[in-house]
XYZ file of C-alpha atoms in Angstrom:
726
model
C -66.412 1.751 4.076
C -64.151 -1.229 4.226
C -67.083 -3.483 3.562
C -67.869 -1.443 0.400
C -64.299 -1.609 -0.916
C -64.243 -5.415 -0.598
C -67.073 -5.574 -3.115
C -65.021 -4.053 -5.899
C -64.894 -6.601 -8.673
C -61.530 -8.068 -9.614
C -60.624 -8.958 -13.195
C -57.590 -10.648 -14.803
C -55.695 -8.372 -17.180
C -53.082 -9.721 -19.716
C -50.256 -7.164 -19.949
C -47.572 -7.169 -22.716
C -44.691 -8.491 -20.563
C -43.066 -11.972 -20.410
C -45.339 -13.386 -17.793
C -47.192 -16.658 -17.844
C -50.436 -15.458 -16.306
C -52.610 -12.431 -16.324
C -52.407 -10.051 -13.365
C -55.315 -9.265 -11.090
C -56.696 -5.675 -10.990
C -59.595 -4.092 -9.154
C -62.387 -2.406 -11.174
C -63.210 1.013 -9.723
C -66.843 1.774 -9.015
C -68.869 2.834 -12.107
C -66.349 1.235 -14.541
C -67.365 -1.578 -16.896
C -64.393 -3.808 -18.008
C -65.661 -7.093 -19.501
C -63.404 -9.758 -21.213
C -61.662 -8.257 -24.270
C -61.702 -4.680 -23.082
C -58.502 -2.855 -23.735
C -57.507 -0.981 -20.471
C -54.762 1.116 -19.022
C -53.217 -0.236 -15.883
C -50.335 0.532 -13.597
C -47.389 -1.930 -13.782
C -44.614 -1.059 -11.522
C -43.710 2.570 -11.891
C -45.329 2.839 -15.336
C -48.702 2.756 -17.096
C -49.330 -0.015 -19.791
C -52.153 -1.064 -22.007
C -53.549 -4.609 -21.360
C -56.497 -6.776 -22.225
C -59.094 -7.964 -19.681
C -58.837 -11.700 -19.993
C -61.108 -14.632 -19.483
C -61.357 -16.674 -16.352
C -61.548 -15.977 -12.674
C -58.965 -14.432 -10.363
C -57.736 -16.221 -7.227
C -58.837 -15.388 -3.828
C -57.316 -11.919 -3.465
C -58.138 -8.915 -1.159
C -59.217 -6.164 -3.612
C -57.760 -3.735 -1.074
C -54.310 -4.920 -1.872
C -54.782 -4.603 -5.660
C -54.076 -1.720 -7.890
C -57.010 -0.498 -9.900
C -57.667 -0.199 -13.571
C -56.942 3.431 -14.598
C -58.936 3.582 -17.799
C -61.018 1.533 -20.230
C -60.220 2.778 -23.680
C -63.098 3.710 -25.960
C -62.225 0.959 -28.385
C -63.816 -2.230 -29.694
C -62.858 -5.160 -27.393
C -60.467 -7.962 -28.487
C -63.053 -10.622 -29.442
C -63.116 -14.170 -28.021
C -61.683 -15.708 -31.147
C -58.646 -13.467 -31.033
C -58.201 -14.178 -27.308
C -58.318 -17.931 -28.012
C -55.756 -17.422 -30.881
C -53.329 -15.574 -28.525
C -53.624 -18.450 -26.017
C -53.139 -21.132 -28.629
C -50.022 -19.445 -30.088
C -48.620 -18.937 -26.642
C -49.021 -22.565 -25.806
C -47.700 -23.964 -29.066
C -44.676 -21.770 -29.237
C -43.927 -21.955 -25.506
C -44.060 -18.163 -25.362
C -45.485 -15.985 -22.582
C -49.060 -15.030 -23.393
C -48.193 -11.398 -22.586
C -45.640 -11.336 -25.456
C -48.173 -12.677 -27.959
C -50.784 -10.168 -26.655
C -48.119 -7.489 -27.212
C -48.291 -8.117 -30.950
C -52.098 -7.252 -30.763
C -51.508 -4.127 -28.675
C -48.568 -2.759 -30.620
C -50.447 0.441 -31.765
C -51.481 2.178 -28.469
C -52.219 5.421 -30.277
C -55.234 3.693 -31.922
C -57.028 2.837 -28.646
C -58.554 6.285 -28.624
C -61.176 7.185 -31.223
C -60.024 9.264 -34.235
C -60.891 12.845 -33.959
C -63.805 13.954 -36.088
C -62.971 16.021 -39.236
C -64.067 19.592 -39.533
C -66.606 19.998 -42.532
C -68.921 22.507 -44.070
C -72.669 22.338 -44.939
C -74.812 24.602 -47.039
C -77.165 26.763 -44.918
C -79.449 27.853 -47.685
C -78.224 31.360 -47.408
C -77.211 32.729 -50.786
C -74.074 34.949 -50.930
C -74.201 38.705 -51.508
C -72.447 38.456 -54.969
C -72.583 35.247 -57.053
C -69.397 34.795 -59.049
C -68.692 31.890 -61.493
C -66.459 30.302 -58.746
C -69.143 30.555 -56.084
C -71.707 29.229 -58.472
C -69.659 26.135 -59.094
C -69.238 25.594 -55.378
C -73.053 25.956 -54.787
C -73.723 23.490 -57.557
C -71.715 20.879 -55.685
C -72.858 21.710 -52.146
C -76.356 22.803 -52.732
C -77.861 19.299 -51.898
C -77.152 19.857 -48.234
C -74.447 17.224 -47.886
C -71.518 17.979 -45.822
C -68.012 18.468 -47.339
C -64.441 19.110 -46.169
C -63.075 22.523 -47.015
C -60.317 21.038 -49.275
C -62.621 18.423 -50.791
C -65.169 21.036 -51.848
C -62.634 23.355 -53.280
C -61.049 20.617 -55.347
C -64.432 19.283 -56.569
C -65.494 22.786 -57.657
C -62.147 23.624 -59.084
C -61.618 26.799 -56.876
C -59.194 27.958 -54.318
C -59.848 27.584 -50.656
C -60.216 31.335 -50.187
C -63.538 31.046 -52.104
C -64.917 28.575 -49.543
C -63.603 30.823 -46.717
C -65.464 33.762 -48.165
C -68.658 31.924 -48.386
C -68.351 30.686 -44.846
C -67.801 34.273 -43.542
C -71.099 35.233 -45.325
C -72.968 32.482 -43.560
C -73.548 30.413 -46.786
C -71.745 27.432 -45.016
C -71.938 26.334 -41.371
C -69.189 24.232 -39.745
C -70.064 20.696 -38.938
C -68.067 17.663 -37.539
C -67.597 14.724 -39.901
C -66.704 11.137 -39.000
C -63.021 10.249 -39.871
C -62.585 9.260 -43.507
C -61.844 5.683 -44.178
C -58.215 5.046 -44.965
C -59.257 3.172 -48.109
C -62.556 2.996 -50.073
C -64.722 0.028 -49.708
C -63.925 -2.735 -52.290
C -66.797 -3.628 -54.623
C -66.976 -7.389 -55.398
C -68.869 -6.566 -58.651
C -66.627 -3.772 -59.829
C -64.926 -5.607 -62.697
C -66.069 -9.062 -63.990
C -62.917 -11.251 -64.358
C -61.948 -13.044 -67.513
C -61.089 -16.602 -66.346
C -59.902 -19.542 -68.343
C -61.959 -22.822 -67.862
C -59.389 -24.175 -65.356
C -59.338 -20.862 -63.448
C -63.151 -20.808 -63.442
C -63.380 -24.254 -61.988
C -60.963 -23.413 -59.156
C -62.662 -20.050 -58.475
C -66.037 -21.748 -58.331
C -64.639 -24.282 -55.801
C -63.320 -21.447 -53.664
C -66.557 -19.492 -53.840
C -68.508 -22.562 -52.824
C -66.537 -22.755 -49.574
C -67.344 -19.162 -48.585
C -69.510 -19.199 -45.482
C -69.345 -23.037 -45.189
C -67.111 -23.093 -42.085
C -63.410 -24.006 -41.783
C -61.454 -25.505 -44.678
C -58.006 -25.217 -46.109
C -57.454 -25.049 -49.878
C -53.988 -25.357 -51.558
C -54.085 -23.424 -54.727
C -51.082 -24.978 -56.609
C -50.535 -23.316 -60.014
C -47.422 -22.738 -62.161
C -45.918 -19.318 -62.378
C -48.152 -17.040 -64.474
C -51.287 -19.290 -64.256
C -53.364 -16.589 -62.626
C -53.584 -17.846 -59.067
C -54.232 -14.182 -57.883
C -57.231 -13.784 -60.101
C -58.649 -17.061 -58.734
C -58.396 -16.268 -55.069
C -59.758 -12.774 -55.885
C -63.179 -14.674 -56.516
C -62.875 -16.124 -52.942
C -62.363 -12.583 -51.607
C -65.427 -11.460 -53.619
C -67.499 -14.200 -52.087
C -66.348 -13.319 -48.542
C -67.185 -9.616 -49.209
C -70.623 -10.448 -50.513
C -71.241 -12.235 -47.249
C -70.259 -9.132 -45.267
C -67.010 -10.611 -43.913
C -63.464 -9.151 -43.661
C -60.564 -10.516 -45.568
C -56.868 -10.782 -44.751
C -54.401 -11.280 -47.711
C -50.858 -12.222 -46.467
C -48.015 -11.383 -48.793
C -44.411 -12.109 -47.841
C -43.010 -8.743 -48.987
C -46.082 -6.428 -49.016
C -43.900 -3.393 -49.033
C -42.638 -4.405 -52.461
C -45.719 -5.723 -54.062
C -47.190 -2.612 -55.663
C -48.317 -4.691 -58.600
C -50.505 -6.783 -56.334
C -52.233 -3.589 -55.032
C -52.895 -2.317 -58.390
C -54.364 -5.641 -59.574
C -56.636 -5.632 -56.597
C -57.867 -2.174 -57.471
C -58.439 -3.156 -61.074
C -60.728 -6.013 -59.790
C -62.434 -4.411 -56.798
C -62.265 -0.605 -57.606
C -60.217 0.245 -54.543
C -56.969 -0.727 -53.040
C -56.843 -2.928 -49.874
C -55.404 -1.352 -46.622
C -51.684 -2.166 -46.257
C -50.028 -3.420 -43.033
C -46.283 -3.757 -42.781
C -43.264 -2.327 -40.864
C -42.691 0.423 -43.400
C -46.093 1.988 -43.006
C -46.076 5.468 -41.438
C -47.177 5.390 -37.719
C -50.287 7.414 -38.348
C -51.312 5.061 -41.103
C -50.742 2.128 -38.844
C -52.965 3.691 -36.084
C -55.873 4.259 -38.547
C -55.524 0.802 -40.168
C -55.598 -0.793 -36.772
C -58.594 1.226 -35.511
C -60.650 0.811 -38.648
C -60.035 -2.929 -38.791
C -61.246 -3.221 -35.253
C -64.300 -1.203 -36.064
C -65.024 -3.119 -39.295
C -64.597 -0.087 -41.537
C -61.625 -1.632 -43.426
C -62.788 -4.802 -45.302
C -59.591 -6.074 -46.793
C -56.007 -5.924 -45.522
C -53.001 -6.900 -47.539
C -50.192 -7.420 -44.967
C -47.035 -9.118 -43.799
C -47.004 -11.867 -41.159
C -47.840 -9.423 -38.251
C -51.221 -8.627 -39.874
C -52.454 -11.951 -38.315
C -52.660 -10.072 -35.011
C -54.910 -7.275 -36.218
C -58.112 -7.270 -34.175
C -60.547 -8.085 -37.004
C -64.180 -7.599 -36.093
C -65.677 -10.089 -38.609
C -62.853 -11.961 -40.314
C -64.217 -14.468 -42.932
C -61.231 -15.392 -45.133
C -57.389 -15.510 -44.963
C -55.391 -15.973 -48.221
C -51.657 -16.840 -47.745
C -49.911 -15.807 -51.036
C -46.568 -17.513 -51.837
C -47.223 -19.801 -48.818
C -43.751 -21.460 -49.199
C -41.811 -18.304 -48.494
C -39.487 -18.387 -45.580
C -40.374 -14.701 -44.752
C -43.566 -16.031 -42.991
C -41.417 -17.349 -40.194
C -40.754 -14.877 -37.300
C -37.552 -15.620 -35.442
C -37.682 -12.840 -32.709
C -39.331 -12.937 -29.276
C -42.235 -15.115 -30.377
C -41.079 -17.681 -32.872
C -43.972 -18.625 -35.137
C -44.836 -19.544 -38.762
C -47.470 -17.183 -40.060
C -48.682 -19.742 -42.613
C -49.354 -22.363 -40.022
C -50.930 -19.875 -37.601
C -53.184 -18.569 -40.372
C -54.618 -22.051 -40.593
C -55.145 -22.035 -36.831
C -56.868 -18.642 -36.997
C -59.210 -20.033 -39.575
C -59.961 -23.057 -37.490
C -60.686 -21.013 -34.437
C -62.886 -18.587 -36.375
C -64.565 -21.272 -38.452
C -63.781 -19.860 -41.884
C -61.829 -20.886 -44.962
C -58.103 -20.402 -45.639
C -56.476 -20.469 -49.024
C -52.684 -21.210 -49.389
C -51.464 -20.220 -52.939
C -48.035 -20.949 -54.435
C -46.465 -22.265 -57.666
C -44.015 -24.182 -55.530
C -45.836 -25.285 -52.395
C -44.062 -26.227 -49.274
C -43.408 -29.954 -48.633
C -45.712 -29.641 -45.450
C -48.595 -28.306 -47.474
C -48.238 -30.886 -50.188
C -48.271 -33.659 -47.701
C -51.293 -32.311 -45.974
C -53.047 -32.103 -49.437
C -52.011 -35.695 -50.124
C -53.381 -36.927 -46.740
C -56.650 -35.138 -47.188
C -56.345 -32.447 -44.575
C -56.314 -29.809 -47.401
C -58.053 -29.714 -50.724
C -55.574 -29.106 -53.667
C -56.621 -27.149 -56.768
C -54.102 -27.353 -59.657
C -53.644 -24.748 -62.398
C -51.343 -26.512 -64.746
C -50.856 -23.936 -67.480
C -50.153 -20.301 -67.753
C -52.823 -17.800 -68.504
C -53.485 -17.258 -72.288
C -51.654 -20.497 -73.043
C -48.340 -18.588 -72.618
C -45.513 -21.239 -72.725
C -43.151 -21.898 -69.833
C -39.632 -20.798 -70.299
C -37.116 -23.205 -71.749
C -34.812 -24.006 -68.775
C -31.203 -25.210 -69.468
C -28.380 -25.989 -67.082
C -24.912 -24.331 -67.916
C -22.202 -26.795 -66.821
C -19.610 -24.343 -65.461
C -16.884 -27.032 -65.725
C -17.415 -27.072 -69.593
C -18.234 -23.337 -70.068
C -16.117 -21.522 -67.371
C -16.194 -17.700 -67.193
C -13.186 -15.611 -68.140
C -10.509 -15.182 -65.371
C -11.899 -12.863 -62.635
C -15.355 -12.898 -64.041
C -18.468 -14.828 -62.987
C -20.762 -14.925 -66.126
C -20.286 -17.845 -68.549
C -19.848 -17.254 -72.290
C -23.240 -19.088 -72.722
C -25.072 -16.632 -70.514
C -23.249 -13.552 -71.980
C -24.150 -14.641 -75.488
C -27.883 -15.045 -74.366
C -27.870 -11.588 -72.826
C -26.482 -10.180 -76.108
C -29.156 -11.746 -78.130
C -32.038 -10.633 -75.704
C -30.639 -7.008 -75.843
C -30.648 -7.260 -79.662
C -34.408 -8.058 -79.682
C -35.126 -5.134 -77.375
C -36.170 -7.535 -74.506
C -35.285 -7.630 -70.814
C -32.809 -9.931 -69.001
C -32.787 -10.794 -65.299
C -29.638 -11.888 -63.559
C -30.224 -13.502 -60.139
C -27.786 -13.998 -57.291
C -28.909 -14.321 -53.753
C -26.061 -12.415 -52.206
C -26.149 -8.708 -51.377
C -23.135 -6.422 -51.790
C -20.086 -6.549 -53.899
C -18.254 -9.618 -52.476
C -18.831 -12.089 -49.485
C -15.223 -11.841 -48.298
C -12.399 -9.366 -48.358
C -8.830 -10.304 -47.598
C -5.252 -9.092 -47.840
C -3.135 -10.505 -50.605
C 0.063 -10.108 -48.616
C -0.814 -11.564 -45.176
C -4.076 -13.233 -45.717
C -5.929 -11.151 -43.153
C -9.735 -11.574 -43.516
C -12.205 -8.974 -42.492
C -14.548 -10.474 -39.782
C -17.475 -8.884 -37.853
C -16.355 -8.078 -34.320
C -19.758 -9.102 -32.926
C -20.504 -12.189 -35.121
C -18.816 -15.174 -36.375
C -19.235 -14.119 -39.937
C -17.220 -12.282 -42.618
C -17.788 -8.668 -43.428
C -19.431 -8.137 -46.895
C -17.970 -5.493 -49.064
C -20.648 -2.924 -50.470
C -18.487 -1.011 -52.936
C -21.283 1.476 -53.956
C -21.277 2.597 -50.304
C -17.640 2.103 -49.674
C -18.270 0.021 -46.608
C -17.761 -3.488 -45.153
C -21.030 -4.608 -43.624
C -22.280 -7.585 -41.504
C -25.576 -8.830 -42.702
C -26.333 -10.451 -39.386
C -25.998 -7.644 -36.861
C -25.700 -4.534 -39.140
C -22.217 -3.656 -38.045
C -20.500 -1.376 -40.726
C -17.147 0.116 -41.088
C -15.436 2.025 -43.910
C -13.321 -0.096 -46.362
C -9.712 0.761 -45.580
C -7.018 1.539 -48.117
C -4.493 -0.391 -46.131
C -4.565 -3.806 -44.481
C -5.060 -3.261 -40.652
C -2.955 -6.276 -40.004
C 0.237 -5.678 -42.104
C -0.318 -2.125 -43.193
C 0.183 -2.894 -46.907
C -1.517 -0.404 -49.251
C -3.835 -1.395 -52.067
C -3.551 -5.108 -51.663
C -7.025 -5.874 -50.413
C -8.933 -8.247 -52.742
C -12.626 -9.000 -53.018
C -13.318 -12.823 -53.082
C -16.511 -14.253 -54.708
C -19.427 -12.352 -56.237
C -22.240 -10.223 -54.935
C -24.815 -8.418 -57.118
C -22.692 -5.167 -57.243
C -19.830 -7.170 -58.617
C -22.122 -8.861 -61.209
C -23.321 -5.353 -62.098
C -19.774 -4.213 -62.605
C -19.174 -7.096 -64.973
C -22.349 -6.473 -66.923
C -21.479 -2.661 -67.362
C -18.112 -3.716 -68.739
C -19.620 -6.155 -71.161
C -22.754 -4.249 -72.195
C -21.860 -0.458 -71.566
C -24.969 0.698 -73.521
C -27.490 -1.315 -71.676
C -29.770 0.191 -69.056
C -29.017 -1.818 -65.801
C -30.909 -1.813 -62.468
C -29.574 -3.507 -59.335
C -32.234 -4.511 -56.786
C -31.765 -5.674 -53.176
C -33.218 -5.209 -49.778
C -30.561 -2.680 -48.760
C -31.096 -0.370 -51.742
C -30.589 3.257 -50.799
C -33.974 5.007 -50.550
C -35.760 2.054 -49.049
C -39.178 0.722 -50.131
C -40.282 3.875 -51.911
C -37.137 3.518 -54.207
C -37.688 -0.214 -54.609
C -41.315 0.363 -55.786
C -40.164 2.918 -58.246
C -37.477 0.578 -59.611
C -39.880 -2.290 -59.944
C -42.385 -0.033 -61.715
C -39.737 1.120 -64.143
C -38.815 -2.534 -64.939
C -42.478 -3.325 -65.595
C -42.637 -0.406 -68.008
C -39.668 -1.650 -69.920
C -37.257 1.207 -68.790
C -34.447 -1.264 -68.009
C -32.554 -3.738 -70.176
C -30.788 -5.842 -67.578
C -32.017 -6.384 -64.046
C -29.647 -7.758 -61.408
C -31.288 -8.761 -58.220
C -31.515 -10.969 -55.031
C -34.524 -12.964 -53.964
C -36.629 -9.817 -53.970
C -37.049 -10.354 -57.795
C -38.474 -13.827 -57.235
C -41.619 -12.699 -55.286
C -44.439 -12.800 -57.793
C -43.612 -9.744 -59.942
C -44.897 -9.452 -63.442
C -42.414 -8.124 -66.026
C -43.993 -8.188 -69.417
C -40.775 -7.845 -71.567
C -38.585 -10.175 -69.566
C -37.592 -13.143 -71.729
C -34.272 -14.207 -70.124
C -33.403 -15.288 -66.665
C -29.842 -16.111 -65.692
C -29.089 -17.679 -62.349
C -25.353 -16.793 -61.551
C -24.886 -19.401 -58.916
C -27.547 -22.103 -58.812
C -25.634 -24.128 -56.376
C -25.517 -21.461 -53.579
C -28.407 -22.720 -51.545
C -27.274 -26.330 -51.577
C -23.989 -25.572 -49.833
C -25.355 -25.708 -46.202
C -26.548 -28.304 -43.908
C -30.213 -27.221 -43.809
C -32.463 -30.196 -44.251
C -34.754 -27.968 -46.358
C -31.804 -26.862 -48.600
C -33.060 -28.972 -51.699
C -36.756 -27.768 -51.175
C -35.663 -24.043 -50.791
C -33.390 -24.198 -53.779
C -36.040 -25.738 -55.921
C -38.632 -23.214 -54.891
C -36.315 -20.186 -55.300
C -34.990 -21.156 -58.730
C -38.464 -22.111 -60.061
C -39.878 -18.793 -58.876
C -37.004 -16.839 -60.424
C -37.037 -18.566 -63.733
C -40.883 -18.098 -63.716
C -40.364 -14.320 -64.179
C -39.551 -15.078 -67.893
C -41.964 -15.185 -70.668
C -45.194 -14.365 -68.789
C -46.849 -12.570 -71.684
C -46.348 -15.367 -74.235
C -42.911 -14.389 -75.727
C -40.426 -17.183 -76.182
C -38.197 -17.286 -73.164
C -35.133 -18.866 -71.701
C -33.820 -19.630 -68.281
C -30.123 -20.447 -67.779
C -28.777 -22.015 -64.503
C -25.032 -21.647 -63.917
C -24.128 -24.718 -61.980
C -21.215 -27.091 -61.105
C -23.686 -29.864 -60.369
C -25.830 -30.199 -63.407
C -26.787 -33.785 -62.381
C -28.118 -32.768 -59.015
C -31.802 -33.861 -58.565
C -32.803 -30.239 -57.882
C -31.239 -28.987 -61.210
C -32.698 -31.976 -63.050
C -36.209 -31.306 -61.740
C -36.034 -27.668 -62.807
C -34.616 -28.225 -66.218
C -37.088 -31.033 -66.958
C -40.059 -29.143 -65.596
C -40.999 -32.270 -63.592
C -41.979 -30.792 -60.234
C -43.922 -33.897 -59.332
C -40.807 -36.089 -59.502
C -38.973 -33.677 -57.326
C -41.805 -33.505 -54.709
C -42.199 -37.358 -54.717
C -38.422 -37.894 -54.091
C -38.135 -35.082 -51.357
C -41.205 -36.353 -49.628
C -39.950 -40.000 -49.575
C -36.548 -38.876 -48.226
C -38.255 -36.832 -45.416
C -40.509 -39.857 -44.516
C -37.426 -42.107 -44.352
C -35.507 -39.649 -42.158
C -38.543 -38.821 -39.972
C -38.125 -35.104 -40.672
C -41.093 -32.750 -40.838
C -43.852 -33.234 -41.740
C -43.352 -36.896 -40.811
C -41.522 -35.991 -37.520
C -41.163 -32.960 -35.166
C -38.230 -30.716 -34.462
C -37.594 -28.099 -31.751
C -34.573 -25.988 -31.399
C -33.231 -24.628 -28.089
C -30.699 -21.898 -28.488
C -28.734 -20.882 -25.290
C -26.878 -17.584 -25.632
C -24.755 -15.557 -23.214
C -22.130 -12.814 -23.018
C -19.429 -15.456 -22.619
C -18.849 -18.827 -24.345
C -18.369 -20.616 -21.135
C -21.693 -19.352 -19.618
C -23.638 -20.534 -22.747
C -21.959 -24.006 -22.885
C -22.377 -24.689 -19.225
C -26.060 -23.847 -19.212
C -26.669 -25.776 -22.490
C -25.130 -28.849 -20.924
C -26.978 -28.450 -17.752
C -30.212 -28.416 -19.794
C -29.135 -31.537 -21.645
C -28.793 -33.397 -18.449
C -32.321 -32.648 -17.523
C -33.713 -34.328 -20.553
C -36.931 -36.306 -19.549
C -36.941 -40.034 -20.488
C -39.570 -40.149 -23.182
C -39.716 -42.749 -25.987
C -39.821 -41.506 -29.408
C -37.943 -38.176 -28.595
C -34.214 -37.604 -28.668
C -32.108 -34.535 -27.974
C -28.995 -33.784 -30.191
C -26.313 -31.554 -28.760
C -25.525 -29.208 -27.310
C -23.192 -28.009 -29.999
C -21.916 -24.626 -30.965
C -24.276 -23.029 -33.346
C -23.128 -22.631 -36.956
C -23.376 -18.873 -36.222
C -21.515 -19.241 -32.935
C -21.271 -15.449 -32.278
C -24.204 -13.184 -33.049
C -24.473 -9.480 -32.026
C -21.793 -10.192 -29.341
C -23.537 -13.135 -27.883
C -22.115 -16.777 -27.893
C -24.607 -19.346 -28.968
C -25.065 -23.156 -28.361
C -27.879 -25.176 -29.830
C -29.820 -28.257 -28.808
C -31.926 -29.974 -31.384
C -35.001 -31.989 -30.151
C -36.207 -34.673 -32.713
C -39.437 -36.515 -32.108
C -41.899 -38.793 -33.915
C -44.993 -37.073 -35.383
C -47.412 -37.981 -32.556
C -45.157 -36.951 -29.629
C -45.905 -34.200 -27.227
C -42.965 -31.896 -28.217
C -44.205 -28.926 -26.380
C -44.686 -30.955 -23.116
C -41.240 -32.490 -23.421
C -39.418 -29.133 -23.929
C -41.482 -27.513 -21.174
C -40.533 -30.239 -18.675
C -36.835 -30.039 -19.750
C -36.761 -26.205 -19.208
C -38.610 -26.510 -15.822
C -36.063 -29.109 -14.469
C -33.112 -27.197 -15.762
C -31.377 -24.232 -14.060
C -33.035 -20.804 -14.382
C -31.207 -18.437 -16.782
C -29.374 -15.806 -14.790
C -27.204 -12.769 -15.691
C -26.637 -12.513 -19.384
C -28.057 -16.018 -20.135
C -30.937 -16.242 -22.570
C -32.828 -19.409 -23.641
C -34.876 -19.141 -26.967
C -37.281 -22.096 -28.034
C -38.166 -22.497 -31.666
C -40.830 -25.072 -32.322
C -40.747 -26.227 -35.956
C -37.402 -24.311 -36.776
C -36.951 -23.158 -40.266
C -33.214 -21.793 -39.751
C -30.447 -23.901 -38.457
C -27.820 -21.183 -37.993
């Protein structure tokens, strides 16, 4: 008996916990659990889902091991995805189990979907044939199975008619396979109308389909039809029987994209994002794994869907900071998409009107192919961009819109066209203080000011979510009605617009809009239909939307993004302002973009006003090269946080002393983070700067191994290639 038990096979299982190695489990007799199988295993007092991993287990006694409880009836995680998980874990210095957790985040999908109850015609005629029954038989008489509701709808009858026919034996119950969550896209559904430039770019992308790994940067001005071009790459992949992933930074808000996809392929893609209903998430995950879903449009987490036969990834708006995840596993989905394509040996397309510096340099150095669309579709002109010098045209006292911008809004309203006012600041005002004692309202858990949201009557922290009612009296000195809002948010701009243009239909758009994603989609749809005169919004409005009647874009504070110490500040500001002004004049109407700025001579403002993007990129790339900043150098951020300031500082300094002596790499800090207190935790940062060819991961790994182990409330987070410096 003991001898038989020793023969039980042992397999490594990667479980979704922060561990560096898979755990060993025994395989019960009669159970098959090969690499990639998704299994249920005991872990301490609970049961968790894990993945049978590659490799051998060490010399262990199977009698001392716990056994796998169940192998789920689910397609296995294929070898490419397992390699991808290992690569990300190694690159980001994350526990492989935490990366695998992102693959296994929908446990309800591991079991097959239950079949759907259906009906099939038996050949038996009903006793009495009414018009309603005749219509039912006309649809179902071919012997194909129908669902009860589907047949009733098709025949234009009530469900009771179907029930009556079933009772008479005209229909018999059958079990049908689960319906696909979306219909299959047809690459030949609608032939596209492409300009010669679009046609050349599309032909180049089609050529790459099925030819192995490649990366193409699709660089086209706003409104040039980049979407229609990469649709042809999607069509080519579908023709070859491959699945496609389209990554979009704000998929929950891009209803227009889904509709354009349907117009081209006859069906919408499956969606994947955090606002999806749990049942829909389960069905998408399962049908992607089975290969039933052919195209997914998703946010960054869609990278970890278990595609059966992935053959193309498109990263739309590849420059967008939303692709960077800064929680648990720190990764940039754009870069990881390229890695996924390399592992799977298929093409990747990066599309943007304002590509990232990294992608531009990769194209210049020959790693990526660059396809350029220099003109808008239909020869629509680019908007006329002008800088409004706020020193010469200041707004009225207590206001924030210059006379130049107000006049332009008035003229646009007079023509029956739309205006967009952009300010990347939610709420009413970024700071509230007392006129009498100077008290400022600060978040109790973060080193940041509370933002007034007047529509909700609250003071809110945009970092941790803390909210409190706006008081009538100062909590410090008790004075009534002496609280004053300092600086503008979009709600304050809306208040100013309503006072100046009371007859105009105004819509305010931001990510904290009451009603969530559904409300935002409805508002965006209303704007596209011309049901608003003035739109006031944050960066949400800059993400690829098509507003046919919009001819004026006003940027309320163009200098806002330049006021921090981020080495990417110039790049981000250029991208954001270019994208925002690109919402104007997309259908060929004469359009205008006005940038309110106190720095009209700043290189970023000059580049946008002149339309000379190439000069901006050349200058920015040269500056990055001189400073040794990415992509010509490497950065890694180490953030040490704890419940007390002293704990965080002591641990950070201890790590600093353990710095290995390596040429070409230096460690800066530790210093208190700009956002020193976040969600009640005190934060210190170390910044590791290295030359391009250095082993940054090896250096940081050695540094952490030599340093003290985090205990108590201490937490150490590593961010390779950081995007945020807060």
